[in-house]
């Protein structure tokens, strides 16, 4: 008897929907928050847009559109590259030289972690730019130059701008497991980049892919939390 299959988030996507559909159903509210049609906006508490009607077509409401969410061109590219890498046939990693370390083996699909971290860094930059947009232009540029690495931006610069860290933000929003996973990915990705190719193993790849949707929602939650703090300000020094 075969073991029962463990379903993950992408098993529930509509047929032929790509992983980039993680952005589907989200749009940018009038207050700039990222939200879905239900429930009310988490920042300004607006309800979903009213549904238009056409008296000449009773029972057949016309289609309407709203501004898209934060999802950008690069988001769709990164997510679809991650999906493509996950779905490709496995390679024979034994043909690659493997360090003689007991119990450690390089992941077959190590590229997923590297692609994800690039995608993640781009979204951290958006959060940082949100905070810097409320600072004078010269100060904002100096902070960008001083804190270039993603680690410094998630910690020290995030604390300067938002009085907390990114991982603490996720934990406070109810995403502590994602914060922990991100710390592990960062540590292992750095080790991989500095001479330890087996730092990224199959287990890390599988846990990342399984958590991808929750990680996506955690970033949106952090974005909206920061916006809810910044939005009441007059932002007279706003530069972008």
PDB file of N, CA and C in Angstrom, residues 186-197 199:
ATOM      1  N   UNK A 186      19.244  32.010   4.769  1.00  0.00           N
ATOM      2  CA  UNK A 186      20.295  33.014   4.655  1.00  0.00           C
ATOM      3  C   UNK A 186      21.648  32.439   5.079  1.00  0.00           C
ATOM      4  N   UNK A 187      21.668  31.729   6.198  1.00  0.00           N
ATOM      5  CA  UNK A 187      22.912  31.145   6.693  1.00  0.00           C
ATOM      6  C   UNK A 187      23.472  30.123   5.711  1.00  0.00           C
ATOM      7  N   UNK A 188      22.615  29.254   5.212  1.00  0.00           N
ATOM      8  CA  UNK A 188      23.077  28.204   4.305  1.00  0.00           C
ATOM      9  C   UNK A 188      23.441  28.753   2.932  1.00  0.00           C
ATOM     10  N   UNK A 189      22.694  29.729   2.482  1.00  0.00           N
ATOM     11  CA  UNK A 189      23.022  30.335   1.189  1.00  0.00           C
ATOM     12  C   UNK A 189      24.384  31.016   1.267  1.00  0.00           C
ATOM     13  N   UNK A 190      24.672  31.718   2.374  1.00  0.00           N
ATOM     14  CA  UNK A 190      25.971  32.362   2.542  1.00  0.00           C
ATOM     15  C   UNK A 190      27.091  31.332   2.603  1.00  0.00           C
ATOM     16  N   UNK A 191      26.845  30.217   3.309  1.00  0.00           N
ATOM     17  CA  UNK A 191      27.856  29.160   3.375  1.00  0.00           C
ATOM     18  C   UNK A 191      28.117  28.580   1.986  1.00  0.00           C
ATOM     19  N   UNK A 192      27.057  28.388   1.213  1.00  0.00           N
ATOM     20  CA  UNK A 192      27.193  27.883  -0.157  1.00  0.00           C
ATOM     21  C   UNK A 192      28.051  28.831  -0.992  1.00  0.00           C
ATOM     22  N   UNK A 193      27.807  30.133  -0.838  1.00  0.00           N
ATOM     23  CA  UNK A 193      28.525  31.134  -1.623  1.00  0.00           C
ATOM     24  C   UNK A 193      29.983  31.273  -1.209  1.00  0.00           C
ATOM     25  N   UNK A 194      30.329  30.756  -0.036  1.00  0.00           N
ATOM     26  CA  UNK A 194      31.700  30.902   0.467  1.00  0.00           C
ATOM     27  C   UNK A 194      32.392  29.556   0.634  1.00  0.00           C
ATOM     28  N   UNK A 195      32.107  28.622  -0.279  1.00  0.00           N
ATOM     29  CA  UNK A 195      32.912  27.416  -0.350  1.00  0.00           C
ATOM     30  C   UNK A 195      32.346  26.160   0.260  1.00  0.00           C
ATOM     31  N   UNK A 196      31.061  26.133   0.609  1.00  0.00           N
ATOM     32  CA  UNK A 196      30.462  24.924   1.186  1.00  0.00           C
ATOM     33  C   UNK A 196      29.249  24.513   0.352  1.00  0.00           C
ATOM     34  N   UNK A 197      29.463  23.859  -0.797  1.00  0.00           N
ATOM     35  CA  UNK A 197      28.351  23.546  -1.699  1.00  0.00           C
ATOM     36  C   UNK A 197      27.304  22.609  -1.124  1.00  0.00           C
ATOM     37  N   UNK A 199      26.041  22.901   1.784  1.00  0.00           N
ATOM     38  CA  UNK A 199      25.251  23.623   2.794  1.00  0.00           C
ATOM     39  C   UNK A 199      23.776  23.635   2.425  1.00  0.00           C
TER      40      UNK A 199
END
